[in-house]
């Protein structure tokens, strides 16, 4: 009997030790994480406002606006401006339309000395170009109303479409 008890204690102890050193089984795998970033640009612009002026336009009236483009990093872009909605306007000499279809001439340039017209790709007039950084990149439009015959008093307006090509 004593021998059975001793045998039982030894077998039980061996079982406890074996159970304590047994590890749970595991299996592993790996998986990929991915994303595809497409080239993308957005564009916005502020108003080019020449303010309120006397009816006789005998000197240049200058103003500026901002055209901002945000493109994915390293994406080349070019901003063009159309001739506007003013009757008879071109990218070289745009026209704001006012009362009784009267017009006021103006030009938008891409440089501060106002020597390089900001135009569109189809007319062959220069666009403004750059490379995306992932952040907004502001481009200045330099507007000028040149001296011209006195227009009819009233509010004049033109709408320009700015396009970013990327």
Short mmCIF file of C-alpha atoms in Angstrom, two decimals:
data_model
loop_
_atom_site.label_atom_id
_atom_site.label_comp_id
_atom_site.label_asym_id
_atom_site.label_seq_id
_atom_site.Cartn_x
_atom_site.Cartn_y
_atom_site.Cartn_z
CA UNK A 1 0.00 0.00 0.00
CA UNK A 2 2.80 2.26 0.87
CA UNK A 3 4.32 1.45 -2.41
CA UNK A 4 1.07 2.40 -4.22
CA UNK A 5 0.94 5.71 -2.44
CA UNK A 6 4.54 6.48 -3.31
CA UNK A 7 3.87 5.44 -6.91
CA UNK A 8 0.80 7.65 -7.01
CA UNK A 9 2.74 10.67 -5.62
CA UNK A 10 5.51 10.20 -8.20
CA UNK A 11 3.09 9.84 -11.13
CA UNK A 12 1.04 12.82 -9.96
CA UNK A 13 4.19 14.96 -9.52
CA UNK A 14 5.41 14.04 -12.99
CA UNK A 15 2.02 14.95 -14.42
CA UNK A 16 2.02 18.33 -12.63
CA UNK A 17 5.56 19.11 -13.86
CA UNK A 18 4.69 18.06 -17.41
CA UNK A 19 1.53 20.16 -17.37
CA UNK A 20 3.42 23.18 -16.07
CA UNK A 21 6.00 23.02 -18.90
CA UNK A 22 3.51 22.42 -21.73
CA UNK A 23 3.16 25.47 -24.05
CA UNK A 24 0.15 26.50 -26.04
CA UNK A 25 0.51 25.97 -29.77
CA UNK A 26 0.57 29.06 -32.06
CA UNK A 27 0.61 29.86 -35.73
CA UNK A 28 1.48 33.19 -37.40
CA UNK A 29 1.05 34.88 -40.74
CA UNK A 30 1.93 38.22 -42.31
CA UNK A 31 -0.11 40.57 -44.46
CA UNK A 32 0.59 43.66 -46.56
CA UNK A 33 -0.76 47.13 -45.91
CA UNK A 34 -0.97 49.36 -48.97
CA UNK A 35 -2.41 52.49 -50.51
CA UNK A 36 -2.16 53.98 -53.98
CA UNK A 37 -1.94 57.76 -54.11
CA UNK A 38 -3.08 59.31 -57.38
CA UNK A 39 -1.87 62.68 -58.56
CA UNK A 40 -4.42 65.28 -57.49
CA UNK A 41 -4.67 69.06 -57.50
CA UNK A 42 -7.20 71.58 -56.24
CA UNK A 43 -7.35 75.25 -57.16
CA UNK A 44 -8.93 78.35 -55.60
CA UNK A 45 -8.73 82.08 -56.23
CA UNK A 46 -9.51 85.40 -54.60
CA UNK A 47 -11.27 88.32 -56.31
CA UNK A 48 -9.18 90.71 -58.39
CA UNK A 49 -10.74 93.97 -57.16
CA UNK A 50 -9.73 97.28 -58.72
CA UNK A 51 -11.85 99.17 -56.19
CA UNK A 52 -13.94 102.29 -56.76
CA UNK A 53 -12.36 104.80 -59.12
CA UNK A 54 -13.18 108.14 -60.70
CA UNK A 55 -14.82 107.91 -64.11
CA UNK A 56 -11.79 109.20 -65.99
CA UNK A 57 -9.18 106.47 -66.35
CA UNK A 58 -6.06 108.51 -67.15
CA UNK A 59 -3.49 106.40 -65.26
CA UNK A 60 -2.88 102.71 -64.62
CA UNK A 61 -4.94 101.19 -61.82
CA UNK A 62 -3.15 98.17 -60.38
CA UNK A 63 -4.39 95.41 -58.10
CA UNK A 64 -3.50 91.82 -57.23
CA UNK A 65 -5.24 88.57 -56.40
CA UNK A 66 -4.10 85.11 -55.36
CA UNK A 67 -4.59 81.84 -57.20
CA UNK A 68 -3.68 78.93 -54.93
CA UNK A 69 -2.99 75.39 -56.06
CA UNK A 70 -2.56 72.37 -53.82
CA UNK A 71 -1.14 69.29 -55.53
CA UNK A 72 0.19 65.98 -54.32
CA UNK A 73 3.92 66.02 -53.65
CA UNK A 74 6.10 66.00 -56.82
CA UNK A 75 3.11 66.45 -59.17
CA UNK A 76 3.93 68.95 -61.94
CA UNK A 77 1.16 71.52 -62.51
CA UNK A 78 0.37 74.54 -64.69
CA UNK A 79 -2.27 77.21 -64.07
CA UNK A 80 -3.96 78.91 -67.00
CA UNK A 81 -6.52 81.73 -67.09
CA UNK A 82 -9.10 82.01 -69.85
CA UNK A 83 -10.10 85.23 -71.62
CA UNK A 84 -13.09 85.70 -69.30
CA UNK A 85 -16.76 86.22 -70.01
CA UNK A 86 -16.46 89.87 -71.04
CA UNK A 87 -17.59 90.45 -74.64
CA UNK A 88 -14.64 90.61 -77.02
CA UNK A 89 -12.03 89.95 -74.36
CA UNK A 90 -8.80 88.04 -75.01
CA UNK A 91 -6.11 86.84 -72.61
CA UNK A 92 -4.00 89.82 -73.68
CA UNK A 93 -6.78 92.39 -73.22
CA UNK A 94 -9.67 91.19 -71.07
CA UNK A 95 -12.90 93.15 -70.67
CA UNK A 96 -15.17 93.80 -67.71
CA UNK A 97 -18.75 94.43 -68.80
CA UNK A 98 -20.93 97.07 -67.17
CA UNK A 99 -24.06 99.12 -67.81
CA UNK A 100 -25.51 98.97 -71.34
CA UNK A 101 -22.77 96.49 -72.35
CA UNK A 102 -20.05 99.12 -71.85
CA UNK A 103 -16.61 97.63 -71.13
CA UNK A 104 -13.45 98.43 -69.17
CA UNK A 105 -10.22 96.88 -70.46
CA UNK A 106 -7.74 95.18 -68.15
CA UNK A 107 -4.92 92.62 -68.24
CA UNK A 108 -3.68 90.02 -65.75
CA UNK A 109 0.06 89.46 -65.60
CA UNK A 110 2.13 86.77 -63.91
CA UNK A 111 4.94 89.09 -62.83
CA UNK A 112 5.07 92.20 -60.63
CA UNK A 113 6.47 94.53 -63.35
CA UNK A 114 3.39 93.54 -65.40
CA UNK A 115 5.29 92.51 -68.52
CA UNK A 116 4.29 88.81 -68.81
CA UNK A 117 0.62 88.18 -69.57
CA UNK A 118 -0.99 85.30 -67.68
CA UNK A 119 -2.94 83.41 -70.28
CA UNK A 120 -4.04 79.98 -71.29
CA UNK A 121 -2.33 76.99 -72.83
CA UNK A 122 -4.43 77.00 -76.02
CA UNK A 123 -3.55 80.59 -76.96
CA UNK A 124 0.17 79.99 -76.49
CA UNK A 125 0.24 82.72 -73.85
CA UNK A 126 2.25 81.78 -70.82
CA UNK A 127 0.86 79.89 -67.89
CA UNK A 128 2.27 79.69 -64.36
CA UNK A 129 3.84 76.31 -63.57
CA UNK A 130 5.36 74.51 -60.63
CA UNK A 131 5.64 71.21 -58.78
CA UNK A 132 3.31 70.12 -56.00
CA UNK A 133 4.50 70.04 -52.40
CA UNK A 134 1.34 68.68 -50.79
CA UNK A 135 0.61 72.18 -49.40
CA UNK A 136 -1.09 75.22 -50.92
CA UNK A 137 1.14 77.19 -53.25
CA UNK A 138 -0.04 80.78 -53.76
CA UNK A 139 0.51 82.46 -57.13
CA UNK A 140 -0.06 86.19 -57.47
CA UNK A 141 -2.07 87.63 -60.34
CA UNK A 142 -1.00 91.21 -61.11
CA UNK A 143 -3.94 93.06 -62.63
CA UNK A 144 -3.87 96.39 -64.45
CA UNK A 145 -6.59 98.64 -65.84
CA UNK A 146 -4.75 100.82 -68.37
CA UNK A 147 -5.70 104.41 -69.28
CA UNK A 148 -8.73 104.41 -71.59
CA UNK A 149 -11.69 106.55 -72.60
CA UNK A 150 -14.07 107.31 -69.73
CA UNK A 151 -16.55 104.45 -69.36
CA UNK A 152 -20.21 104.70 -68.41
CA UNK A 153 -20.53 105.00 -64.58
CA UNK A 154 -21.57 101.76 -62.88
CA UNK A 155 -20.29 98.38 -61.73
CA UNK A 156 -18.20 96.31 -64.15
CA UNK A 157 -17.57 92.59 -63.88
CA UNK A 158 -15.78 89.78 -65.66
CA UNK A 159 -15.49 86.14 -64.66
CA UNK A 160 -12.20 84.34 -65.26
CA UNK A 161 -11.86 80.57 -65.22
CA UNK A 162 -8.58 79.44 -63.66
CA UNK A 163 -7.58 75.89 -64.62
CA UNK A 164 -4.85 73.71 -63.16
CA UNK A 165 -3.48 71.04 -65.46
CA UNK A 166 -1.50 68.21 -63.88
#
